[in-house]
PDB file of C-alpha atoms in Angstrom:
ATOM      1  CA  MET F   1     110.213  90.874 128.952  1.00  0.00           C
ATOM      2  CA  ASP F   2     109.644  94.364 128.896  1.00  0.00           C
ATOM      3  CA  ARG F   3     111.201  95.667 125.429  1.00  0.00           C
ATOM      4  CA  THR F   4     110.423  99.091 126.135  1.00  0.00           C
ATOM      5  CA  VAL F   5     112.880 102.141 126.692  1.00  0.00           C
ATOM      6  CA  TYR F   6     111.509 105.460 128.364  1.00  0.00           C
ATOM      7  CA  ILE F   7     112.920 108.644 127.642  1.00  0.00           C
ATOM      8  CA  GLU F   8     111.648 112.104 129.160  1.00  0.00           C
ATOM      9  CA  ILE F   9     110.947 114.916 127.010  1.00  0.00           C
ATOM     10  CA  ALA F  10     109.406 118.051 128.221  1.00  0.00           C
ATOM     11  CA  GLY F  11     108.276 116.218 131.486  1.00  0.00           C
ATOM     12  CA  LYS F  12     106.583 113.415 129.499  1.00  0.00           C
ATOM     13  CA  GLN F  13     107.712 109.961 129.643  1.00  0.00           C
ATOM     14  CA  TYR F  14     107.557 108.437 126.078  1.00  0.00           C
ATOM     15  CA  PRO F  15     108.148 104.689 125.340  1.00  0.00           C
ATOM     16  CA  MET F  16     110.483 103.946 122.494  1.00  0.00           C
ATOM     17  CA  ARG F  17     110.408 100.392 120.833  1.00  0.00           C
ATOM     18  CA  PHE F  18     112.791  98.809 118.299  1.00  0.00           C
ATOM     19  CA  SER F  19     110.094  96.845 116.487  1.00  0.00           C
ATOM     20  CA  VAL F  20     110.262  95.473 112.858  1.00  0.00           C
ATOM     21  CA  GLY F  21     108.548  98.253 111.584  1.00  0.00           C
ATOM     22  CA  ALA F  22     111.185 100.704 113.174  1.00  0.00           C
ATOM     23  CA  SER F  23     113.789  98.180 111.459  1.00  0.00           C
ATOM     24  CA  ILE F  24     111.965  98.575 108.072  1.00  0.00           C
ATOM     25  CA  ALA F  25     111.950 102.208 108.264  1.00  0.00           C
ATOM     26  CA  ILE F  26     115.660 102.570 109.151  1.00  0.00           C
ATOM     27  CA  THR F  27     116.360 100.227 106.530  1.00  0.00           C
ATOM     28  CA  LYS F  28     114.295 102.088 104.134  1.00  0.00           C
ATOM     29  CA  LYS F  29     116.040 105.545 104.951  1.00  0.00           C
ATOM     30  CA  PHE F  30     119.641 104.422 105.611  1.00  0.00           C
ATOM     31  CA  GLY F  31     120.010 101.003 103.832  1.00  0.00           C
ATOM     32  CA  SER F  32     121.164  99.061 107.195  1.00  0.00           C
ATOM     33  CA  LEU F  33     121.134  99.412 111.012  1.00  0.00           C
ATOM     34  CA  GLN F  34     124.911  99.803 110.807  1.00  0.00           C
ATOM     35  CA  ASN F  35     124.508 102.734 108.219  1.00  0.00           C
ATOM     36  CA  MET F  36     122.085 104.678 110.549  1.00  0.00           C
ATOM     37  CA  ALA F  37     124.604 103.536 113.565  1.00  0.00           C
ATOM     38  CA  ASN F  38     127.238 105.231 111.537  1.00  0.00           C
ATOM     39  CA  SER F  39     125.528 108.298 110.825  1.00  0.00           C
ATOM     40  CA  LEU F  40     125.141 108.985 114.795  1.00  0.00           C
ATOM     41  CA  LYS F  41     129.104 109.215 114.996  1.00  0.00           C
ATOM     42  CA  ASN F  42     130.335 112.278 115.653  1.00  0.00           C
ATOM     43  CA  GLY F  43     133.642 112.900 113.269  1.00  0.00           C
ATOM     44  CA  ASP F  44     135.354 114.816 110.887  1.00  0.00           C
ATOM     45  CA  ASP F  45     133.714 113.096 107.889  1.00  0.00           C
ATOM     46  CA  VAL F  46     130.012 113.529 109.254  1.00  0.00           C
ATOM     47  CA  ASN F  47     128.164 116.638 109.088  1.00  0.00           C
ATOM     48  CA  GLU F  48     126.632 117.759 112.287  1.00  0.00           C
ATOM     49  CA  GLU F  49     123.845 118.786 111.118  1.00  0.00           C
ATOM     50  CA  LYS F  50     122.985 115.275 109.409  1.00  0.00           C
ATOM     51  CA  THR F  51     123.764 113.844 112.828  1.00  0.00           C
ATOM     52  CA  PHE F  52     121.096 116.005 114.473  1.00  0.00           C
ATOM     53  CA  GLU F  53     118.700 115.191 111.865  1.00  0.00           C
ATOM     54  CA  THR F  54     119.440 111.292 112.248  1.00  0.00           C
ATOM     55  CA  ILE F  55     119.058 111.529 116.205  1.00  0.00           C
ATOM     56  CA  ILE F  56     115.648 113.534 115.745  1.00  0.00           C
ATOM     57  CA  TRP F  57     114.331 110.935 113.064  1.00  0.00           C
ATOM     58  CA  MET F  58     115.231 107.916 115.018  1.00  0.00           C
ATOM     59  CA  THR F  59     113.781 109.500 118.227  1.00  0.00           C
ATOM     60  CA  GLU F  60     110.672 110.044 116.484  1.00  0.00           C
ATOM     61  CA  THR F  61     110.386 106.837 114.956  1.00  0.00           C
ATOM     62  CA  LEU F  62     111.077 104.984 117.922  1.00  0.00           C
ATOM     63  CA  ILE F  63     108.928 106.916 120.188  1.00  0.00           C
ATOM     64  CA  ARG F  64     105.895 106.377 117.403  1.00  0.00           C
ATOM     65  CA  GLN F  65     106.422 102.407 117.597  1.00  0.00           C
ATOM     66  CA  GLY F  66     106.216 102.529 121.286  1.00  0.00           C
ATOM     67  CA  CYS F  67     103.367 104.439 121.600  1.00  0.00           C
ATOM     68  CA  ALA F  68     101.281 102.206 118.866  1.00  0.00           C
ATOM     69  CA  TYR F  69     102.406  99.213 120.826  1.00  0.00           C
ATOM     70  CA  LYS F  70     101.335 100.890 124.191  1.00  0.00           C
ATOM     71  CA  ASN F  71      98.050 101.450 122.209  1.00  0.00           C
ATOM     72  CA  LEU F  72      97.472  98.058 120.607  1.00  0.00           C
ATOM     73  CA  PHE F  73      98.688  95.719 123.231  1.00  0.00           C
ATOM     74  CA  GLU F  74      98.745  97.678 126.781  1.00  0.00           C
ATOM     75  CA  SER F  75      95.819  99.955 126.688  1.00  0.00           C
ATOM     76  CA  ASP F  76      94.272  98.291 129.581  1.00  0.00           C
ATOM     77  CA  LEU F  77      97.279  98.725 131.861  1.00  0.00           C
ATOM     78  CA  PRO F  78      97.452 101.710 134.280  1.00  0.00           C
ATOM     79  CA  ILE F  79      98.829 104.756 132.536  1.00  0.00           C
ATOM     80  CA  PRO F  80     101.336 106.599 134.260  1.00  0.00           C
ATOM     81  CA  GLU F  81     100.593 110.207 135.401  1.00  0.00           C
ATOM     82  CA  ASN F  82     103.570 111.870 133.043  1.00  0.00           C
ATOM     83  CA  ALA F  83     102.531 109.627 130.116  1.00  0.00           C
ATOM     84  CA  PRO F  84     101.991 111.766 126.951  1.00  0.00           C
ATOM     85  CA  VAL F  85      98.292 110.255 126.706  1.00  0.00           C
ATOM     86  CA  LYS F  86      95.003 112.204 124.985  1.00  0.00           C
ATOM     87  CA  ASP F  87      91.597 110.675 125.284  1.00  0.00           C
ATOM     88  CA  GLY F  88      93.185 107.452 126.802  1.00  0.00           C
ATOM     89  CA  LYS F  89      95.771 106.803 123.802  1.00  0.00           C
ATOM     90  CA  TYR F  90      99.435 107.492 123.731  1.00  0.00           C
ATOM     91  CA  VAL F  91     100.343 110.206 121.581  1.00  0.00           C
ATOM     92  CA  PRO F  92     103.793 110.414 119.834  1.00  0.00           C
ATOM     93  CA  ILE F  93     105.984 113.358 119.496  1.00  0.00           C
ATOM     94  CA  THR F  94     106.649 114.824 116.203  1.00  0.00           C
ATOM     95  CA  ALA F  95     110.118 115.672 114.848  1.00  0.00           C
ATOM     96  CA  GLU F  96     109.410 119.395 114.488  1.00  0.00           C
ATOM     97  CA  ASN F  97     108.186 119.129 118.352  1.00  0.00           C
ATOM     98  CA  LEU F  98     111.532 117.401 119.440  1.00  0.00           C
ATOM     99  CA  GLU F  99     113.399 120.130 117.461  1.00  0.00           C
ATOM    100  CA  ILE F 100     111.700 122.717 119.633  1.00  0.00           C
ATOM    101  CA  ALA F 101     111.891 120.428 122.925  1.00  0.00           C
ATOM    102  CA  LEU F 102     115.721 119.342 122.821  1.00  0.00           C
ATOM    103  CA  ASP F 103     118.706 120.901 123.167  1.00  0.00           C
ATOM    104  CA  ILE F 104     121.960 120.107 121.934  1.00  0.00           C
ATOM    105  CA  ALA F 105     123.161 118.956 125.428  1.00  0.00           C
ATOM    106  CA  ASP F 106     120.531 116.471 125.334  1.00  0.00           C
ATOM    107  CA  MET F 107     121.992 114.972 122.106  1.00  0.00           C
ATOM    108  CA  GLY F 108     124.589 112.452 123.731  1.00  0.00           C
ATOM    109  CA  GLU F 109     121.761 111.125 126.382  1.00  0.00           C
ATOM    110  CA  ILE F 110     119.103 110.753 123.722  1.00  0.00           C
ATOM    111  CA  THR F 111     121.699 108.703 121.316  1.00  0.00           C
ATOM    112  CA  GLN F 112     122.205 106.594 124.583  1.00  0.00           C
ATOM    113  CA  LYS F 113     118.331 105.825 124.576  1.00  0.00           C
ATOM    114  CA  ILE F 114     118.138 105.036 120.917  1.00  0.00           C
ATOM    115  CA  PHE F 115     120.808 102.373 121.214  1.00  0.00           C
ATOM    116  CA  ALA F 116     119.168 101.116 124.610  1.00  0.00           C
ATOM    117  CA  ALA F 117     116.007 100.575 122.648  1.00  0.00           C
ATOM    118  CA  ILE F 118     117.817  99.022 119.849  1.00  0.00           C
ATOM    119  CA  GLY F 119     119.545  96.741 122.071  1.00  0.00           C
ATOM    120  CA  SER F 120     116.160  95.960 123.765  1.00  0.00           C
ATOM    121  CA  GLY F 121     114.474  95.047 121.000  1.00  0.00           C
ATOM    122  CA  ASN F 122     117.362  92.728 120.082  1.00  0.00           C
ATOM    123  CA  LYS F 123     116.994  90.593 123.132  1.00  0.00           C
ATOM    124  CA  LYS F 124     116.093  87.069 122.969  1.00  0.00           C
ATOM    125  CA  GLU F 125     114.087  85.585 125.738  1.00  0.00           C
ATOM    126  CA  ILE F 126     115.325  82.210 126.370  1.00  0.00           C
ATOM    127  CA  HIS F 127     112.564  79.458 127.658  1.00  0.00           C
ATOM    128  CA  THR F 128     114.123  76.664 129.361  1.00  0.00           C
ATOM    129  CA  LYS F 129     112.340  73.230 130.403  1.00  0.00           C
ATOM    130  CA  GLU F 130     112.994  71.259 133.262  1.00  0.00           C
ATOM    131  CA  LYS F 131     113.277  67.491 133.409  1.00  0.00           C
ATOM    132  CA  GLU F 132     111.484  65.298 135.775  1.00  0.00           C
ATOM    133  CA  ASN F 133     114.340  65.509 138.270  1.00  0.00           C
ATOM    134  CA  GLY F 134     113.949  69.443 138.166  1.00  0.00           C
ATOM    135  CA  LYS F 135     117.170  70.059 136.573  1.00  0.00           C
ATOM    136  CA  LYS F 136     117.193  72.354 133.408  1.00  0.00           C
ATOM    137  CA  ASN F 137     117.634  70.218 130.136  1.00  0.00           C
ATOM    138  CA  GLU F 138     120.811  72.030 128.848  1.00  0.00           C
ATOM    139  CA  LYS F 139     119.917  71.179 125.195  1.00  0.00           C
ATOM    140  CA  GLU F 140     116.788  72.835 125.603  1.00  0.00           C
ATOM    141  CA  ALA F 141     118.104  75.897 127.392  1.00  0.00           C
ATOM    142  CA  MET F 142     120.328  76.717 124.471  1.00  0.00           C
TER     143      MET F 142
END
């Protein structure tokens, strides 16, 4: 099961992963995943600058985890032409470069990608066993 979401930034396809490392970083910064999600909501009680900072921070964090995963576990796979790779290694984009590359109009799509990565990282893979007669054992499939 592929748990990587890709986001295009300045013509490069960056991998995003919601890993345990990302979860720890989010908890340290926001206290919980729910607090982070609340900081992404646009509303009267939320500072727009803070929302942009959260989007940039989350994007950088998830891309950093995605690049690390690719370098550690998928270094033997073919590298797409538009991947952010230098000397055979995926290179994450910095928050500063994200601020330069992204427009205000991109924020909605990026927020969707953040939640897609989080959702993908929370998916559980279910393995089932078949009984001798070829039917799935419902107890084992749950």
